[in-house]
mmCIF file of C-alpha atoms in Angstrom:
data_model
loop_
_atom_site.group_PDB
_atom_site.id
_atom_site.type_symbol
_atom_site.label_atom_id
_atom_site.label_comp_id
_atom_site.label_asym_id
_atom_site.label_seq_id
_atom_site.Cartn_x
_atom_site.Cartn_y
_atom_site.Cartn_z
ATOM 1 C CA MET A 1 -10.299 14.310 1.151
ATOM 2 C CA ARG A 2 -10.103 13.035 -2.359
ATOM 3 C CA LEU A 3 -7.543 10.431 -3.398
ATOM 4 C CA THR A 4 -6.998 9.377 -7.080
ATOM 5 C CA LEU A 5 -5.549 6.012 -7.547
ATOM 6 C CA HIS A 6 -3.996 4.527 -10.655
ATOM 7 C CA CYS A 7 -3.479 0.759 -10.397
ATOM 8 C CA TYR A 8 -2.226 -2.058 -12.477
ATOM 9 C CA SER A 9 -1.852 -5.446 -10.865
ATOM 10 C CA THR A 10 -1.442 -8.849 -12.599
ATOM 11 C CA ALA A 11 0.041 -11.655 -10.593
ATOM 12 C CA LEU A 12 3.407 -12.817 -11.793
ATOM 13 C CA TYR A 13 3.687 -9.954 -14.261
ATOM 14 C CA SER A 14 3.483 -6.475 -12.741
ATOM 15 C CA THR A 15 1.895 -4.563 -9.768
ATOM 16 C CA TRP A 16 1.994 -0.834 -9.032
ATOM 17 C CA VAL A 17 -0.420 1.553 -7.365
ATOM 18 C CA PHE A 18 0.072 5.325 -7.848
ATOM 19 C CA VAL A 19 -1.710 7.796 -5.397
ATOM 20 C CA ASP A 20 -1.839 11.013 -7.308
ATOM 21 C CA GLU A 21 -2.583 13.646 -4.545
ATOM 22 C CA LEU A 22 0.116 12.114 -2.211
ATOM 23 C CA ARG A 23 2.765 11.715 -4.948
ATOM 24 C CA LEU A 24 3.467 8.269 -3.838
ATOM 25 C CA LEU A 25 3.866 4.840 -5.563
ATOM 26 C CA PHE A 26 3.384 1.426 -3.928
ATOM 27 C CA ASP A 27 5.625 -1.133 -5.845
ATOM 28 C CA ALA A 28 7.094 -0.482 -9.170
ATOM 29 C CA GLY A 29 6.263 -3.345 -11.546
ATOM 30 C CA ASP A 30 7.171 -3.271 -15.211
ATOM 31 C CA GLY A 31 5.270 -0.648 -17.369
ATOM 32 C CA VAL A 32 4.588 1.833 -14.567
ATOM 33 C CA ALA A 33 6.489 4.783 -16.235
ATOM 34 C CA ALA A 34 4.851 3.940 -19.639
ATOM 35 C CA ASN A 35 1.441 4.243 -18.080
ATOM 36 C CA LEU A 36 1.906 7.195 -15.760
ATOM 37 C CA LEU A 37 3.747 9.137 -18.405
ATOM 38 C CA GLY A 38 4.181 12.739 -17.127
ATOM 39 C CA ARG A 39 2.698 11.807 -13.860
ATOM 40 C CA ALA A 40 5.828 9.753 -13.049
ATOM 41 C CA GLY A 41 7.638 13.153 -12.661
ATOM 42 C CA LYS A 42 5.476 14.117 -9.706
ATOM 43 C CA LEU A 43 6.735 11.119 -7.563
ATOM 44 C CA ARG A 44 8.209 11.872 -4.268
ATOM 45 C CA HIS A 45 8.070 8.514 -2.533
ATOM 46 C CA VAL A 46 8.143 4.935 -3.821
ATOM 47 C CA PHE A 47 7.287 2.244 -1.217
ATOM 48 C CA LEU A 48 8.477 -1.241 -2.220
ATOM 49 C CA SER A 49 6.919 -4.220 -0.516
ATOM 50 C CA HIS A 50 9.431 -7.002 -1.353
ATOM 51 C CA ALA A 51 11.920 -8.066 -4.085
ATOM 52 C CA ASP A 52 9.772 -10.297 -6.317
ATOM 53 C CA ARG A 53 10.638 -9.047 -9.911
ATOM 54 C CA ASP A 54 6.958 -8.253 -10.729
ATOM 55 C CA HIS A 55 6.934 -5.538 -8.063
ATOM 56 C CA MET A 56 10.270 -3.917 -8.842
ATOM 57 C CA MET A 57 11.360 -4.068 -12.534
ATOM 58 C CA GLY A 58 9.757 -0.723 -13.457
ATOM 59 C CA LEU A 59 12.262 1.049 -11.251
ATOM 60 C CA PHE A 60 14.775 1.352 -13.887
ATOM 61 C CA GLN A 61 12.814 3.597 -16.117
ATOM 62 C CA LEU A 62 11.393 5.607 -13.163
ATOM 63 C CA VAL A 63 14.898 6.282 -12.074
ATOM 64 C CA GLN A 64 15.964 7.176 -15.591
ATOM 65 C CA LEU A 65 13.283 9.609 -16.006
ATOM 66 C CA ASN A 66 13.286 11.162 -12.459
ATOM 67 C CA PRO A 67 13.629 14.886 -12.633
ATOM 68 C CA LEU A 68 13.893 15.175 -8.743
ATOM 69 C CA GLY A 69 17.370 13.578 -8.299
ATOM 70 C CA ASP A 70 17.703 12.673 -4.569
ATOM 71 C CA ARG A 71 14.432 14.370 -3.745
ATOM 72 C CA LEU A 72 12.810 11.092 -4.873
ATOM 73 C CA VAL A 73 12.999 8.563 -2.153
ATOM 74 C CA ILE A 74 12.777 4.837 -2.736
ATOM 75 C CA HIS A 75 11.725 2.998 0.451
ATOM 76 C CA TYR A 76 12.502 -0.748 0.608
ATOM 77 C CA PRO A 77 12.518 -3.628 3.091
ATOM 78 C CA ALA A 78 15.883 -3.335 4.814
ATOM 79 C CA ASP A 79 16.946 -6.920 4.465
ATOM 80 C CA CYS A 80 16.211 -7.378 0.759
ATOM 81 C CA GLY A 81 19.658 -7.453 -0.969
ATOM 82 C CA SER A 82 18.085 -6.994 -4.408
ATOM 83 C CA PHE A 83 17.528 -3.253 -3.973
ATOM 84 C CA PRO A 84 20.919 -2.112 -3.091
ATOM 85 C CA ALA A 85 22.199 -4.294 -5.991
ATOM 86 C CA MET A 86 19.736 -2.444 -8.231
ATOM 87 C CA ALA A 87 20.738 0.932 -6.967
ATOM 88 C CA ASP A 88 24.508 0.127 -7.660
ATOM 89 C CA PHE A 89 23.751 -1.138 -11.173
ATOM 90 C CA ALA A 90 21.571 1.785 -11.970
ATOM 91 C CA ALA A 91 24.267 4.272 -10.829
ATOM 92 C CA ARG A 92 26.772 2.588 -13.125
ATOM 93 C CA PHE A 93 24.357 1.915 -16.051
ATOM 94 C CA ASP A 94 23.195 5.669 -16.078
ATOM 95 C CA PRO A 95 26.028 7.576 -14.490
ATOM 96 C CA HIS A 96 24.806 10.845 -16.012
ATOM 97 C CA ILE A 97 21.517 10.571 -13.988
ATOM 98 C CA LYS A 98 21.415 12.081 -10.558
ATOM 99 C CA PRO A 99 20.295 9.093 -8.413
ATOM 100 C CA PRO A 100 17.329 8.928 -6.156
ATOM 101 C CA SER A 101 17.648 8.330 -2.438
ATOM 102 C CA TRP A 102 17.445 4.674 -1.468
ATOM 103 C CA HIS A 103 16.005 4.182 2.040
ATOM 104 C CA PRO A 104 15.867 0.939 3.830
ATOM 105 C CA ILE A 105 12.948 0.556 6.315
ATOM 106 C CA ARG A 106 11.621 -1.892 8.849
ATOM 107 C CA ARG A 107 8.404 -2.937 10.188
ATOM 108 C CA GLY A 108 6.995 -0.193 12.433
ATOM 109 C CA ASP A 109 8.983 2.448 10.630
ATOM 110 C CA GLU A 110 7.048 5.772 9.631
ATOM 111 C CA VAL A 111 7.736 8.110 6.772
ATOM 112 C CA SER A 112 6.264 11.589 6.786
ATOM 113 C CA LEU A 113 4.622 12.784 3.688
ATOM 114 C CA GLY A 114 4.275 16.265 4.993
ATOM 115 C CA GLY A 115 1.522 17.971 6.930
ATOM 116 C CA ASN A 116 -0.497 15.407 8.818
ATOM 117 C CA MET A 117 0.146 12.480 6.418
ATOM 118 C CA LEU A 118 2.508 9.562 6.906
ATOM 119 C CA VAL A 119 3.154 6.118 5.660
ATOM 120 C CA ARG A 120 3.563 3.240 8.056
ATOM 121 C CA ALA A 121 5.315 0.027 7.235
ATOM 122 C CA VAL A 122 4.029 -3.148 8.712
ATOM 123 C CA HIS A 123 5.082 -6.807 8.675
ATOM 124 C CA ASN A 124 3.245 -9.414 6.483
ATOM 125 C CA ARG A 125 3.808 -13.134 5.973
ATOM 126 C CA HIS A 126 4.556 -13.329 2.374
ATOM 127 C CA VAL A 127 8.296 -13.875 2.893
ATOM 128 C CA ALA A 128 9.110 -16.150 5.948
ATOM 129 C CA ALA A 129 11.745 -14.331 8.034
ATOM 130 C CA PRO A 130 12.688 -14.040 11.851
ATOM 131 C CA ASP A 131 11.156 -11.111 13.700
ATOM 132 C CA ASN A 132 14.350 -8.936 13.504
ATOM 133 C CA VAL A 133 14.537 -9.438 9.717
ATOM 134 C CA THR A 134 12.461 -7.408 7.233
ATOM 135 C CA LYS A 135 11.930 -8.741 3.792
ATOM 136 C CA SER A 136 8.216 -8.222 3.169
ATOM 137 C CA LEU A 137 5.950 -5.256 4.038
ATOM 138 C CA SER A 138 2.499 -3.933 3.809
ATOM 139 C CA TYR A 139 1.722 -0.303 4.226
ATOM 140 C CA PHE A 140 -0.725 2.161 5.779
ATOM 141 C CA VAL A 141 -1.433 5.744 4.728
ATOM 142 C CA VAL A 142 -2.331 7.507 7.998
ATOM 143 C CA GLU A 143 -3.595 10.962 8.781
ATOM 144 C CA ARG A 144 -2.420 12.061 12.387
ATOM 145 C CA LYS A 145 -3.786 15.040 14.013
ATOM 146 C CA GLN A 146 -3.638 16.560 17.558
ATOM 147 C CA VAL A 147 -7.250 17.438 18.692
ATOM 148 C CA LEU A 148 -8.759 18.632 21.891
ATOM 149 C CA ARG A 149 -9.491 16.021 24.559
ATOM 150 C CA PRO A 150 -13.372 15.513 24.828
ATOM 151 C CA ASP A 151 -13.510 17.233 28.090
ATOM 152 C CA PHE A 152 -12.303 20.559 26.663
ATOM 153 C CA VAL A 153 -14.288 20.414 23.384
ATOM 154 C CA GLY A 154 -16.870 23.349 23.228
ATOM 155 C CA LEU A 155 -14.930 25.799 25.461
ATOM 156 C CA PRO A 156 -14.438 29.358 24.392
ATOM 157 C CA GLN A 157 -11.198 29.910 22.408
ATOM 158 C CA SER A 158 -9.957 32.427 25.109
ATOM 159 C CA GLU A 159 -10.383 29.683 27.798
ATOM 160 C CA ILE A 160 -8.508 27.143 25.709
ATOM 161 C CA LYS A 161 -5.601 29.594 25.204
ATOM 162 C CA ARG A 162 -5.451 30.261 28.905
ATOM 163 C CA MET A 163 -5.354 26.460 29.613
ATOM 164 C CA VAL A 164 -2.615 25.934 27.035
ATOM 165 C CA GLY A 165 -0.482 28.711 28.776
ATOM 166 C CA SER A 166 -1.030 27.197 32.312
ATOM 167 C CA LEU A 167 -1.333 23.466 31.635
ATOM 168 C CA GLY A 168 0.540 22.944 28.283
ATOM 169 C CA ARG A 169 -0.815 21.880 24.991
ATOM 170 C CA GLU A 170 -0.228 18.116 25.763
ATOM 171 C CA ALA A 171 -2.533 18.296 28.875
ATOM 172 C CA ILE A 172 -5.569 19.314 26.847
ATOM 173 C CA THR A 173 -5.014 17.547 23.413
ATOM 174 C CA GLU A 174 -4.619 14.022 22.291
ATOM 175 C CA VAL A 175 -3.400 12.491 19.076
ATOM 176 C CA LYS A 176 -5.941 10.953 16.660
ATOM 177 C CA GLU A 177 -5.165 8.813 13.795
ATOM 178 C CA ARG A 178 -7.125 7.866 10.638
ATOM 179 C CA ARG A 179 -6.094 4.919 8.493
ATOM 180 C CA LEU A 180 -7.010 6.319 5.170
ATOM 181 C CA LEU A 181 -5.499 3.617 2.847
ATOM 182 C CA ALA A 182 -3.881 0.282 3.287
ATOM 183 C CA TYR A 183 -1.929 -1.660 0.668
ATOM 184 C CA SER A 184 -1.519 -5.313 1.476
ATOM 185 C CA ALA A 185 0.999 -6.204 -1.249
ATOM 186 C CA ASP A 186 1.548 -9.887 -1.585
ATOM 187 C CA THR A 187 0.508 -11.852 1.553
ATOM 188 C CA PRO A 188 -1.743 -14.536 2.789
ATOM 189 C CA VAL A 189 -4.743 -13.298 4.670
ATOM 190 C CA LEU A 190 -3.960 -11.935 8.041
ATOM 191 C CA ALA A 191 -6.260 -11.420 11.135
ATOM 192 C CA PRO A 192 -9.164 -9.074 10.573
ATOM 193 C CA ASP A 193 -7.971 -6.546 13.351
ATOM 194 C CA PHE A 194 -4.804 -6.055 11.339
ATOM 195 C CA TRP A 195 -6.808 -3.920 8.852
ATOM 196 C CA SER A 196 -9.446 -2.632 11.220
ATOM 197 C CA GLY A 197 -10.380 1.050 10.946
ATOM 198 C CA VAL A 198 -9.109 1.194 7.316
ATOM 199 C CA ASN A 199 -11.126 3.390 4.969
ATOM 200 C CA VAL A 200 -9.689 1.895 1.673
ATOM 201 C CA LEU A 201 -8.015 -1.465 1.542
ATOM 202 C CA LEU A 202 -6.141 -2.699 -1.468
ATOM 203 C CA HIS A 203 -5.723 -6.437 -0.884
ATOM 204 C CA GLU A 204 -4.246 -9.135 -3.007
ATOM 205 C CA SER A 205 -6.461 -11.946 -4.228
ATOM 206 C CA THR A 206 -4.256 -14.130 -6.410
ATOM 207 C CA PHE A 207 -6.462 -17.143 -6.351
ATOM 208 C CA LEU A 208 -10.209 -17.592 -6.793
ATOM 209 C CA TYR A 209 -10.140 -20.994 -5.195
ATOM 210 C CA GLN A 210 -8.604 -22.437 -2.131
ATOM 211 C CA ALA A 211 -7.622 -25.616 -4.043
ATOM 212 C CA ASP A 212 -5.403 -23.455 -6.492
ATOM 213 C CA SER A 213 -3.843 -21.710 -3.580
ATOM 214 C CA GLU A 214 -2.994 -24.967 -1.843
ATOM 215 C CA ARG A 215 -1.438 -26.431 -5.085
ATOM 216 C CA MET A 216 0.775 -23.381 -5.496
ATOM 217 C CA LEU A 217 1.755 -23.408 -1.807
ATOM 218 C CA ALA A 218 3.093 -26.893 -2.213
ATOM 219 C CA LYS A 219 5.537 -25.665 -4.715
ATOM 220 C CA SER A 220 6.405 -22.105 -3.324
ATOM 221 C CA THR A 221 7.508 -20.765 0.154
ATOM 222 C CA HIS A 222 5.785 -17.373 -0.614
ATOM 223 C CA PRO A 223 2.209 -17.767 0.158
ATOM 224 C CA HIS A 224 -0.661 -15.601 -1.271
ATOM 225 C CA SER A 225 -4.384 -15.110 -0.592
ATOM 226 C CA HIS A 226 -7.376 -16.553 -2.154
ATOM 227 C CA LEU A 227 -10.672 -14.818 -2.725
ATOM 228 C CA GLY A 228 -12.949 -16.698 -0.162
ATOM 229 C CA ASP A 229 -10.528 -16.011 2.678
ATOM 230 C CA VAL A 230 -10.089 -12.326 1.756
ATOM 231 C CA LEU A 231 -13.785 -11.563 1.596
ATOM 232 C CA ALA A 232 -14.561 -13.564 4.784
ATOM 233 C CA MET A 233 -11.758 -11.615 6.509
ATOM 234 C CA THR A 234 -12.885 -8.239 5.369
ATOM 235 C CA LYS A 235 -16.525 -8.938 6.345
ATOM 236 C CA LEU A 236 -15.076 -8.917 9.915
ATOM 237 C CA ALA A 237 -12.478 -6.098 9.362
ATOM 238 C CA GLN A 238 -15.115 -3.764 7.721
ATOM 239 C CA PRO A 239 -13.105 -1.456 5.508
ATOM 240 C CA LYS A 240 -15.339 1.328 3.950
ATOM 241 C CA HIS A 241 -14.186 0.233 0.533
ATOM 242 C CA LEU A 242 -12.286 -2.808 -0.763
ATOM 243 C CA ILE A 243 -10.121 -2.998 -3.915
ATOM 244 C CA LEU A 244 -9.049 -6.395 -4.869
ATOM 245 C CA ILE A 245 -5.688 -6.706 -6.824
ATOM 246 C CA HIS A 246 -3.214 -9.237 -7.952
ATOM 247 C CA PHE A 247 -5.461 -11.758 -9.742
ATOM 248 C CA SER A 248 -3.788 -14.672 -11.611
ATOM 249 C CA THR A 249 -4.202 -14.776 -15.363
ATOM 250 C CA ARG A 250 -5.363 -18.441 -15.069
ATOM 251 C CA TYR A 251 -8.844 -16.831 -14.550
ATOM 252 C CA ALA A 252 -10.729 -14.978 -17.201
ATOM 253 C CA ALA A 253 -12.105 -11.557 -16.281
ATOM 254 C CA GLU A 254 -15.665 -12.679 -16.478
ATOM 255 C CA GLN A 255 -14.792 -15.723 -14.133
ATOM 256 C CA ILE A 256 -13.300 -13.354 -11.580
ATOM 257 C CA VAL A 257 -16.326 -10.938 -11.690
ATOM 258 C CA ALA A 258 -18.763 -13.769 -11.359
ATOM 259 C CA GLU A 259 -17.038 -15.298 -8.430
ATOM 260 C CA VAL A 260 -16.664 -12.055 -6.691
ATOM 261 C CA LYS A 261 -20.388 -11.286 -7.164
ATOM 262 C CA ARG A 262 -21.307 -14.819 -5.845
ATOM 263 C CA LEU A 263 -19.300 -14.554 -2.694
ATOM 264 C CA MET A 264 -20.315 -10.884 -1.917
ATOM 265 C CA SER A 265 -23.995 -12.033 -2.141
ATOM 266 C CA GLU A 266 -23.364 -15.159 -0.078
ATOM 267 C CA LEU A 267 -21.454 -13.157 2.744
ATOM 268 C CA GLU A 268 -23.822 -10.088 2.548
ATOM 269 C CA LEU A 269 -21.034 -7.674 2.387
ATOM 270 C CA SER A 270 -21.973 -4.127 3.169
ATOM 271 C CA PHE A 271 -19.215 -2.204 1.663
ATOM 272 C CA PRO A 272 -18.292 -1.541 -2.042
ATOM 273 C CA VAL A 273 -15.866 -3.929 -3.737
ATOM 274 C CA ASP A 274 -13.929 -2.957 -6.857
ATOM 275 C CA LEU A 275 -11.599 -5.128 -8.951
ATOM 276 C CA VAL A 276 -8.345 -4.363 -10.724
ATOM 277 C CA LEU A 277 -8.575 -7.106 -13.494
ATOM 278 C CA PRO A 278 -5.523 -8.706 -15.044
ATOM 279 C CA GLY A 279 -3.837 -6.858 -17.863
ATOM 280 C CA THR A 280 -5.752 -3.557 -17.320
ATOM 281 C CA VAL A 281 -5.038 -0.179 -15.770
ATOM 282 C CA HIS A 282 -7.808 1.130 -13.419
ATOM 283 C CA ARG A 283 -8.329 4.592 -12.109
ATOM 284 C CA PHE A 284 -10.278 5.133 -8.843
ATOM 285 C CA GLU A 285 -11.462 8.507 -7.524
ATOM 286 C CA LEU A 286 -12.143 8.148 -3.778
ATOM 287 C CA GLU A 287 -13.725 10.310 -1.240
ATOM 288 C CA ILE A 288 -12.113 9.395 2.113
#
């Protein structure tokens, strides 16, 4: 399977990730419509991670250009009041536009993309909240298939049909899932097994250095990740491909590249690592 990603992610300013073949968008920071141009009309699903303005302010133009009306579904963390307020304002500001569907979701919810594909919402720790409150989410793109149980693999097709008729399909099949893609959104580093089995992981790396992360945390209740922790965690999680996003503009591009290369060598990482550098749109064509 080929997935084409168009990504922009600069901490504080704007973040969005468009998955072309799946017609979905993770977050909708400023400038998303201007960069996607006609591709914006392909969108069927927008998955929003939280209500920080750099992840949502591109929604106004997406909604205004939306040719699909309520066939475009905007999924948002259920307990973020900013999104219903935005939906209400957009409806009054552009009353001539047929509005999209706004769909609140909670951790553990799954949204079908059609066929065997779905998106699963999972809790992260960017916004502190009780277990029954959903204000900040990460997302997995999952392929789910029903396959033969190992005991029945290799049997003639006629025998399989006979067993389905006598035992039922559930008796000889099982559900298999593949985590094709994961989008961390804003979050501190989570346990490696949270991301285990992921083919492609897009993970934030706001800070290059722990000291910068700690200084910011002293002033903010919304924690982020720093590069050393992210790479140490992914060495254990072992994604097949890592894409680092959400770098702070306090670092020059050359500084980011050099520090990533240094830590990759030090940790002896065995998988490719790509970067979405601040202020630039990146395109990735991935075989998954």
